[in-house]
């Protein structure tokens, strides 16, 4: 029973979700929407679980004075500050000019932008390794990359007016064909995996 | 199922007054041209435009929107003749609706001048509605004659998705057939991917070096198939780490994925007979913020220097940041995602990459279960059939035969 009940739920819900993709009728769509709303409700409860887990693990770290435990103090302090400013005026807390939004736009947002900007450096270092012409395939990759880069910047057009046209051709034909091939495989793989889940063949998470 | 209702409305007679009005407009336009007045831009000569009455539009049809839940009606009208005579005089068309001919008409939407269709998405199935369309100018508006009743009808099958239904049904049938074959036959050959051996190798290396294994499940929650696929690979990875006594560190983006990962790893430790070595604290929630998570994971990589990094699931901009940071720490890196745009980053920076469908097949393949392997064989046969289909479609297209191309077309 411990296995059969969840597997039955998965089977019924899996088939129902599949069928709703093809049935626009309102009663079915409404039931589907109801299940989606349940899912959102469940997720909301899990956010509390996540926050509790985060607070507990960092509190334990401070208590045991584990490695870098000082960072946990900063984390818990900011968790508390954001929770306080997020709740103290209810819905109005997220209005412009409120402390919660001030902290979001002036602390969290710049920090996120900083992390994202690292990508520029990592793209450079990864490209440097990827574009070494060690064999024929790598040479093809290098040539395609050079053409595309030149086709996307004004200096490329200044060198030869045909670069943007060649770039578009590479992106629209060889590149698009390869992407579509991978996507077709992904879709078939997805159907196969979904069937394994629905039929209860794949259940590594609940033996 | 009822066919979409098409109401061809009788063309109203142009009465004498309207004809006279039109003639007057033309005469006014000619006089304006003679007097060198630019009437094409009504905004610059409002006094001229406002002195001319707008002619009403005419509703041509009220149709039920096909393939929907019966909650919308398509309205089509003939543009007001004023639009072509005096461009710019009409600003927009407003669609007005009433539940009966005698009721007050209320506006349900508007479209810019030059548009002759509107979909009213707020209808109740099988309820009659009457419509008018108002041509709105800067100072005046004129309403069309009433049209109706129009009904919206609920459909039980979305005909636009017939191609998808065929595609899914064929693939499902093949997968199920091969599952049955595998059940009877017992064992099926499936080419082993080098990455499967690399998983053992990476965990073995981490064990020898006395370092931990880092497992990242991607940015999405358990409602994403890639996260579910990642979970089935995690089960196999956790079996190995449990076997070797290596620490497995799993920072999570979503609390629900964390709960599921804990259950998966716990079951794996139970399977290999080492339930006491399972540590729930090694699978923890970090943050649901994309770049906050990136900062946290990069910190773990730089401080703890895990010997093996697994990135399996749904990844976006963070893919290259993870992979490059891991590369600098010298870890063996195994990645896999179905996000096509992120695959090149993983291929460049990681030692092994599961490309697209391999991510979905890896869990089944690693399990060694003949039934699961049978399902992959079914998927491969479906792929071969679709390959033949695509090639045949291209060849037939070259000879001007299009039916194969349009058979699986959506919409």
XYZ file of C-alpha atoms in Angstrom:
618
model
C 0.000 0.000 0.000
C 2.901 2.346 0.799
C 3.933 2.101 -2.853
C 0.627 1.449 -4.559
C -1.196 4.605 -3.417
C 1.456 7.090 -4.682
C 1.937 5.089 -7.875
C -1.824 5.139 -8.525
C -1.892 8.911 -7.951
C 1.003 9.337 -10.412
C -0.742 7.122 -12.997
C -4.075 8.959 -12.756
C -2.543 12.438 -12.670
C -0.108 11.625 -15.482
C -2.830 10.382 -17.817
C -5.112 13.279 -16.858
C -2.398 15.867 -17.561
C -1.619 14.237 -20.910
C -5.280 14.207 -21.919
C -5.842 17.846 -20.922
C -3.247 18.898 -23.496
C -5.725 17.893 -26.192
C -9.040 18.846 -24.562
C -9.869 22.549 -24.340
C -13.333 21.953 -22.802
C -13.950 24.125 -19.768
C -14.802 21.434 -17.150
C -11.521 19.618 -17.860
C -9.531 22.854 -18.063
C -11.033 23.980 -14.729
C -10.039 20.741 -12.990
C -6.554 21.048 -14.476
C -6.313 24.621 -13.207
C -7.469 23.471 -9.787
C -4.625 20.937 -9.643
C -2.175 23.654 -10.683
C -3.465 25.872 -7.886
C -2.970 23.029 -5.421
C 0.605 22.732 -6.610
C 1.184 26.472 -6.027
C -0.303 26.071 -2.546
C 2.010 23.160 -1.771
C 5.040 25.121 -3.039
C 4.145 27.993 -0.693
C 4.306 25.663 2.294
C 7.632 24.313 1.091
C 9.093 27.843 1.095
C 8.551 27.874 4.858
C 10.304 24.506 5.027
C 13.247 25.888 3.023
C 13.557 29.019 5.141
C 13.397 26.943 8.321
C 16.068 24.592 6.967
C 18.319 27.510 6.040
C 17.923 29.171 9.452
C 18.442 25.928 11.358
C 21.583 24.821 9.482
C 23.207 28.249 9.890
C 22.194 28.507 13.554
C 23.816 25.115 14.155
C 26.956 26.301 12.390
C 27.168 29.351 14.650
C 26.518 27.227 17.724
C 29.256 24.748 16.839
C 31.496 27.532 15.530
C 32.148 25.560 12.335
C 34.331 26.824 9.513
C 33.427 30.386 8.367
C 30.676 30.535 10.974
C 30.842 34.343 10.940
C 29.212 34.389 7.492
C 26.222 32.569 8.955
C 25.672 35.496 11.337
C 25.518 37.898 8.377
C 23.157 35.554 6.523
C 20.781 35.177 9.481
C 20.905 38.914 10.213
C 19.916 39.812 6.644
C 17.305 37.044 6.558
C 15.749 38.605 9.667
C 15.991 42.164 8.299
C 14.376 41.253 4.979
C 11.632 39.235 6.712
C 10.922 42.129 9.068
C 10.736 44.783 6.345
C 8.794 42.408 4.114
C 6.062 41.820 6.674
C 5.837 44.908 8.852
C 3.574 46.877 6.499
C 1.844 43.955 4.839
C 1.317 44.300 1.083
C 2.451 47.913 1.204
C 5.965 46.699 2.097
C 6.674 45.966 -1.548
C 5.684 49.432 -2.755
C 8.331 51.718 -4.171
C 10.335 53.629 -1.586
C 9.724 51.134 1.220
C 12.790 49.752 3.090
C 12.213 46.256 1.667
C 12.358 47.523 -1.917
C 15.239 49.850 -1.071
C 17.277 46.873 0.175
C 16.233 44.822 -2.838
C 17.253 47.444 -5.410
C 20.357 48.706 -3.620
C 21.799 45.550 -2.066
C 20.419 42.362 -3.615
C 20.071 43.581 -7.191
C 23.665 44.954 -7.517
C 25.015 41.748 -5.950
C 23.141 39.665 -8.508
C 24.333 41.879 -11.358
C 27.911 41.454 -10.158
C 27.602 37.666 -10.250
C 26.003 37.796 -13.687
C 28.758 40.049 -15.039
C 31.304 37.332 -14.219
C 29.878 35.517 -17.205
C 31.719 37.873 -19.573
C 35.089 36.741 -18.193
C 34.108 33.084 -18.155
C 32.897 33.241 -21.779
C 36.321 34.611 -22.747
C 38.273 31.909 -20.927
C 35.979 29.122 -22.206
C 36.164 30.447 -25.784
C 39.943 30.537 -25.590
C 40.002 26.813 -24.828
C 37.212 25.853 -27.219
C 38.635 27.598 -30.264
C 42.012 25.894 -30.331
C 42.408 24.244 -33.740
C 43.611 20.864 -32.475
C 41.853 18.789 -35.143
C 39.622 19.212 -38.221
C 36.403 19.497 -36.192
C 37.910 22.108 -33.886
C 39.178 24.011 -36.935
C 35.624 24.057 -38.388
C 34.319 25.337 -35.056
C 36.983 28.021 -34.953
C 36.238 29.197 -38.504
C 32.476 29.278 -37.881
C 33.014 31.207 -34.646
C 35.293 33.765 -36.316
C 32.809 34.318 -39.165
C 29.875 34.693 -36.744
C 31.769 37.093 -34.501
C 32.771 39.222 -37.485
C 29.224 39.130 -38.833
C 27.821 40.475 -35.570
C 30.112 43.500 -35.153
C 30.438 46.639 -37.337
C 34.145 46.044 -37.993
C 33.250 42.752 -39.710
C 31.004 44.577 -42.186
C 33.785 47.109 -42.743
C 36.174 44.277 -43.692
C 33.717 42.467 -45.959
C 30.036 43.237 -46.504
C 29.194 39.549 -46.891
C 29.973 38.612 -43.254
C 26.444 39.320 -41.913
C 24.896 37.249 -44.739
C 27.216 34.292 -44.093
C 26.540 34.621 -40.348
C 22.792 34.496 -40.895
C 23.182 31.464 -43.161
C 25.253 29.589 -40.537
C 22.755 30.446 -37.788
C 19.626 29.674 -39.819
C 20.708 26.445 -41.512
C 23.547 24.331 -40.006
C 23.038 25.700 -36.487
C 19.235 25.528 -36.564
C 19.321 22.014 -38.065
C 21.614 20.755 -35.275
C 19.459 22.384 -32.603
C 16.265 20.896 -34.025
C 17.849 17.453 -34.154
C 18.752 17.702 -30.474
C 15.280 19.027 -29.621
C 13.581 16.130 -31.422
C 15.675 13.692 -29.381
C 14.839 15.602 -26.196
C 11.095 15.401 -26.891
C 11.234 11.670 -27.568
C 13.340 11.133 -24.461
C 10.862 13.160 -22.457
C 7.901 11.081 -23.640
C 9.772 7.882 -22.827
C 10.723 9.115 -19.342
C 7.200 10.370 -18.666
C 5.824 6.938 -19.583
C 8.314 5.245 -17.252
C 7.142 7.535 -14.455
C 3.416 7.168 -15.210
C 3.644 3.390 -15.430
C 5.677 3.239 -12.226
C 8.730 1.701 -13.899
C 11.004 4.553 -12.863
C 10.635 5.089 -9.098
C 14.129 5.540 -7.752
C 12.829 8.259 -5.424
C 10.398 5.983 -3.556
C 11.628 2.422 -3.384
C -19.386 18.727 -31.319
C -21.065 21.649 -32.956
C -19.465 23.226 -35.938
C -18.376 26.805 -35.448
C -21.305 29.006 -36.165
C -20.964 31.369 -39.027
C -23.448 34.152 -39.208
C -23.313 35.897 -42.498
C -25.178 39.048 -41.929
C -27.201 40.646 -44.672
C -25.545 43.669 -46.143
C -27.583 46.695 -45.080
C -28.809 48.943 -47.824
C -27.048 52.217 -48.198
C -29.793 54.666 -47.792
C -29.978 57.859 -49.666
C -28.790 59.923 -46.724
C -25.561 57.977 -46.451
C -24.905 58.233 -50.175
C -25.510 61.958 -50.004
C -23.155 62.176 -47.004
C -20.459 60.333 -48.877
C -20.850 62.621 -51.864
C -20.591 65.645 -49.589
C -17.371 64.245 -48.089
C -15.871 63.777 -51.542
C -16.901 67.301 -52.545
C -15.417 68.629 -49.269
C -12.225 66.716 -49.982
C -11.998 68.156 -53.513
C -12.609 71.694 -52.193
C -9.969 71.128 -49.528
C -7.454 70.022 -52.145
C -8.273 73.051 -54.348
C -7.872 75.349 -51.315
C -4.508 73.646 -50.544
C -5.692 72.198 -47.220
C -3.967 68.970 -46.163
C -6.871 66.808 -45.064
C -4.821 63.590 -45.031
C -3.576 64.447 -41.571
C -6.694 65.064 -39.570
C -4.706 66.046 -36.527
C -3.390 69.157 -38.298
C -6.799 70.167 -39.616
C -9.251 69.090 -36.939
C -11.830 71.651 -37.980
C -12.084 70.063 -41.468
C -12.129 66.461 -40.155
C -14.624 67.214 -37.435
C -17.015 68.824 -39.835
C -17.338 65.518 -41.705
C -19.407 62.673 -40.267
C -17.767 59.276 -39.888
C -19.438 56.475 -41.830
C -20.242 53.386 -39.733
C -18.404 50.052 -40.046
C -20.414 46.938 -40.871
C -20.198 43.635 -38.989
C -19.633 40.787 -41.462
C -19.553 37.758 -39.207
C -19.735 36.461 -35.661
C -17.937 33.117 -35.360
C -17.286 30.821 -32.464
C -13.515 30.711 -31.894
C -12.503 27.172 -32.876
C -10.637 24.750 -30.571
C -11.313 26.573 -27.317
C -13.294 26.093 -24.134
C -16.246 27.974 -25.592
C -15.322 31.259 -23.991
C -14.726 33.460 -27.013
C -16.343 34.760 -30.203
C -14.484 36.100 -33.254
C -16.004 39.291 -34.637
C -15.167 40.501 -38.118
C -16.324 43.754 -39.676
C -15.924 45.808 -42.787
C -13.883 48.930 -42.117
C -15.655 52.266 -42.209
C -15.379 53.788 -45.725
C -14.161 56.959 -43.989
C -10.823 55.209 -43.315
C -9.933 55.053 -46.988
C -11.431 58.435 -47.826
C -9.858 60.412 -44.988
C -6.934 58.471 -43.468
C -6.296 59.308 -39.837
C -9.814 60.455 -39.077
C -10.708 57.205 -37.286
C -8.549 56.431 -34.258
C -9.935 53.082 -33.167
C -12.802 50.642 -33.304
C -14.632 49.748 -30.120
C -16.457 46.437 -29.822
C -19.727 46.666 -27.876
C -21.671 43.688 -26.552
C -25.141 43.103 -25.099
C -26.852 39.950 -23.785
C -30.059 40.847 -25.661
C -31.033 43.231 -28.468
C -32.841 45.519 -26.014
C -30.056 45.694 -23.431
C -27.447 48.390 -23.131
C -24.349 47.692 -25.205
C -21.136 47.763 -23.191
C -17.617 48.022 -24.507
C -15.678 44.731 -24.332
C -12.569 45.820 -26.192
C -10.992 48.092 -28.763
C -8.539 47.792 -31.643
C -6.607 50.449 -33.561
C -7.910 51.885 -36.832
C -7.257 49.604 -39.802
C -8.043 46.449 -37.794
C -11.175 44.581 -38.757
C -11.212 41.645 -36.331
C -11.526 41.172 -32.602
C -11.816 38.133 -30.337
C -14.180 38.640 -27.419
C -12.739 36.333 -24.757
C -15.267 36.850 -22.031
C -18.250 34.855 -23.241
C -20.215 32.038 -21.635
C -20.729 28.882 -23.754
C -24.045 28.703 -25.651
C -25.237 32.088 -24.373
C -26.440 34.459 -27.127
C -24.678 37.800 -27.553
C -25.380 40.795 -29.773
C -22.620 43.060 -31.009
C -22.047 46.524 -32.408
C -18.775 48.059 -33.570
C -18.143 51.770 -33.053
C -15.745 53.715 -35.268
C -14.205 56.322 -32.985
C -12.766 59.611 -34.229
C -11.260 62.492 -32.276
C -14.522 64.262 -31.649
C -17.193 61.847 -32.731
C -18.043 58.198 -32.986
C -20.522 56.224 -35.011
C -21.909 52.803 -34.196
C -22.591 49.992 -36.649
C -25.876 48.214 -36.952
C -26.512 45.490 -34.423
C -25.426 41.936 -35.323
C -26.351 38.732 -33.608
C -27.001 36.533 -31.898
C -23.554 34.958 -31.773
C -22.755 31.943 -29.603
C -19.535 30.468 -28.330
C -19.405 26.683 -28.310
C -17.210 24.436 -26.163
C -14.981 21.973 -28.054
C -13.898 18.603 -26.651
C -10.859 18.155 -28.860
C -8.297 20.683 -30.044
C -8.024 19.833 -33.724
C -4.829 21.846 -34.086
C -3.071 19.244 -31.971
C -3.904 16.186 -34.064
C -0.290 16.031 -35.266
C 1.021 16.107 -31.703
C -1.513 13.449 -30.661
C -0.288 11.154 -33.475
C 3.330 11.835 -32.517
C 2.735 11.099 -28.823
C 0.529 8.047 -29.481
C 3.080 6.490 -31.840
C 5.983 7.063 -29.443
C 4.001 5.789 -26.434
C 2.966 2.665 -28.368
C 6.548 1.915 -29.395
C 7.888 2.466 -25.875
C 5.219 0.193 -24.377
C 5.781 -2.491 -27.033
C 9.508 -2.551 -26.264
C 8.858 -2.598 -22.508
C 6.777 -5.754 -23.100
C 9.519 -7.218 -25.318
C 12.077 -6.487 -22.585
C 9.851 -8.166 -19.972
C 9.745 -11.347 -22.065
C 13.290 -11.280 -23.396
C 14.946 -10.274 -20.141
C 17.911 -8.392 -21.494
C 18.432 -5.890 -24.273
C 21.589 -4.431 -25.676
C 22.061 -0.696 -25.184
C 25.265 1.076 -26.134
C 26.952 2.237 -22.941
C 27.863 5.896 -22.924
C 31.405 6.755 -21.746
C 29.911 9.163 -19.210
C 28.451 6.250 -17.211
C 31.933 4.863 -16.569
C 33.100 8.397 -15.824
C 30.608 8.666 -12.941
C 32.307 5.776 -11.131
C 35.699 7.162 -12.024
C 34.866 10.640 -10.674
C 33.451 9.331 -7.393
C 36.420 6.960 -7.032
C 38.812 9.871 -7.514
C 36.980 11.941 -4.895
C 37.233 9.015 -2.472
C 40.964 8.642 -3.066
C 41.526 12.356 -2.584
C 39.379 12.447 0.544
C 37.198 15.187 -0.885
C 33.468 15.445 -1.326
C 31.244 15.132 -4.410
C 29.105 18.145 -5.359
C 25.759 17.489 -7.026
C 23.728 20.346 -8.577
C 20.176 19.609 -9.760
C 19.670 22.788 -11.779
C 17.492 25.828 -11.344
C 14.030 24.305 -11.650
C 11.696 22.640 -9.182
C 10.348 19.097 -9.298
C 7.683 20.052 -11.845
C 10.447 20.240 -14.460
C 11.175 16.887 -16.176
C 14.909 17.623 -16.150
C 14.899 17.814 -12.355
C 13.056 14.490 -12.203
C 15.595 12.978 -14.624
C 18.388 14.387 -12.478
C 16.819 12.748 -9.450
C 17.022 9.296 -11.030
C 20.741 9.835 -11.819
C 21.233 11.126 -8.262
C 19.909 7.795 -6.984
C 22.745 5.981 -8.806
C 25.389 8.541 -7.799
C 24.274 8.305 -4.157
C 24.569 4.500 -4.299
C 28.203 4.863 -5.349
C 29.042 7.512 -2.759
C 27.379 5.384 -0.088
C 29.364 2.390 -1.284
C 32.683 4.260 -1.248
C 31.911 6.222 1.910
C 32.303 9.569 0.137
C 30.494 12.691 1.255
C 27.790 13.873 -1.170
C 26.971 17.592 -0.961
C 23.684 18.760 -2.539
C 22.790 22.465 -2.236
C 19.220 22.943 -3.502
C 17.419 25.822 -5.205
C 13.909 24.732 -4.260
C 12.708 23.286 -0.944
C 10.485 20.692 -2.628
C 13.407 19.451 -4.724
C 15.442 19.315 -1.498
C 12.824 17.074 0.144
C 12.712 14.790 -2.887
C 16.523 14.648 -3.087
C 16.704 13.686 0.599
C 14.272 10.823 0.046
C 16.153 9.680 -3.061
C 19.568 9.702 -1.367
C 18.168 8.060 1.771
C 16.702 5.231 -0.330
C 20.052 4.793 -2.097
C 21.909 4.503 1.211
C 19.322 1.958 2.337
C 19.768 -0.037 -0.879
C 23.499 -0.430 -0.363
C 22.996 -1.293 3.308
C 24.481 1.848 4.835
C 21.489 3.774 6.214
C 23.520 5.024 9.199
C 25.892 6.929 6.914
C 23.104 9.022 5.436
C 23.370 12.635 6.591
C 20.274 14.740 5.860
C 22.249 17.940 6.547
C 24.308 17.370 3.388
C 21.177 18.021 1.313
C 20.077 21.526 2.157
C 18.182 24.519 0.849
C 20.432 27.377 -0.208
C 18.298 29.999 -1.991
C 15.765 30.248 -4.815
C 17.509 33.305 -6.195
C 19.427 32.418 -9.366
C 22.637 34.381 -8.825
C 22.503 34.104 -5.051
C 22.660 30.364 -5.639
C 25.544 30.812 -8.077
C 27.482 32.788 -5.451
C 26.802 30.116 -2.828
C 27.834 27.171 -5.020
C 30.936 28.956 -6.329
C 31.897 29.619 -2.722
C 31.595 25.896 -1.916
C 33.747 25.036 -4.941
C 36.481 27.500 -4.008
C 36.537 26.703 -0.274
C 35.929 22.945 -0.189
C 37.424 22.027 -3.592
C 35.139 19.045 -4.331
C 36.889 16.452 -6.502
C 33.825 15.707 -8.627
C 31.096 18.101 -9.732
C 27.807 16.947 -11.235
C 25.588 19.470 -13.014
C 22.508 17.558 -14.086
C 19.176 19.274 -14.696
C 17.877 22.537 -16.053
C 20.494 25.295 -16.306
C 20.470 28.822 -17.658
C 22.984 31.682 -17.444
C 24.720 30.076 -14.479
C 25.886 27.021 -16.451
C 29.174 28.497 -17.626
C 29.894 30.203 -14.283
C 29.597 26.838 -12.512
C 31.537 24.918 -15.134
C 34.396 27.416 -15.383
C 34.731 27.759 -11.613
C 34.789 23.965 -11.328
C 37.409 23.816 -14.078
C 39.689 26.179 -12.158
C 39.437 23.965 -9.048
C 40.552 20.928 -11.068
C 37.433 18.835 -10.397
C 36.178 16.108 -12.740
C 33.007 17.611 -14.125
C 30.011 15.722 -15.486
C 27.137 17.764 -16.864
C 23.840 17.128 -18.571
C 20.962 19.296 -19.620
C 18.141 19.517 -22.139
C 18.563 23.287 -22.431
C 19.967 23.413 -25.958
C 21.453 26.893 -25.561
C 23.471 25.882 -22.502
C 24.891 22.671 -23.970
C 27.877 24.325 -25.724
C 29.045 25.824 -22.423
C 29.007 22.457 -20.699
C 30.667 20.736 -23.660
C 33.505 23.282 -23.564
C 34.108 23.401 -19.823
C 33.178 19.920 -18.549
C 34.846 16.544 -18.971
C 31.647 14.700 -19.941
C 28.272 16.006 -21.057
C 24.923 14.265 -21.364
C 23.345 15.903 -24.393
C 19.597 16.432 -24.322
C 17.838 13.075 -24.425
C 20.823 11.319 -22.780
C 19.904 13.112 -19.563
C 16.461 11.467 -19.621
C 17.877 8.073 -20.555
C 20.815 8.079 -18.120
C 18.864 7.118 -14.998
C 17.212 4.187 -16.758
C 20.446 3.095 -18.381
C 22.441 3.287 -15.141
C 19.807 1.226 -13.306
C 20.525 -1.756 -15.588
C 16.838 -2.673 -15.303
C 15.880 -4.472 -18.564
C 12.380 -2.964 -18.535
C 13.732 0.577 -18.322
C 16.277 -0.182 -21.024
C 13.418 -1.533 -23.160
C 11.714 1.856 -22.927
C 14.882 3.524 -24.263
C 14.962 1.058 -27.137
C 11.361 2.002 -27.978
C 12.332 5.659 -27.950
C 15.247 4.925 -30.306
C 12.965 3.103 -32.745
C 10.563 6.089 -32.656
C 13.510 8.333 -33.437
C 14.456 6.178 -36.430
C 10.861 6.319 -37.729
C 10.776 10.110 -37.412
C 14.152 10.341 -39.131
C 12.772 8.400 -42.108
C 9.641 10.588 -41.987
C 11.701 13.806 -42.123
C 13.874 12.545 -45.000
C 10.780 11.377 -46.924
C 9.111 14.739 -46.271
C 12.116 16.626 -47.655
C 12.319 14.406 -50.763
C 8.571 14.691 -51.463
C 8.726 18.441 -50.936
C 11.385 18.636 -53.635
C 8.842 17.088 -56.016
C 6.120 19.503 -54.929
C 4.215 17.017 -52.723
C 3.389 18.700 -49.408
C 0.981 16.399 -47.544
C 3.703 14.666 -45.500
C 5.034 18.035 -44.428
C 1.652 19.234 -43.204
C 0.543 15.959 -41.552
C 2.177 16.681 -38.175
C 1.970 20.439 -38.415
C 0.648 22.196 -35.331
C -2.095 24.746 -36.061
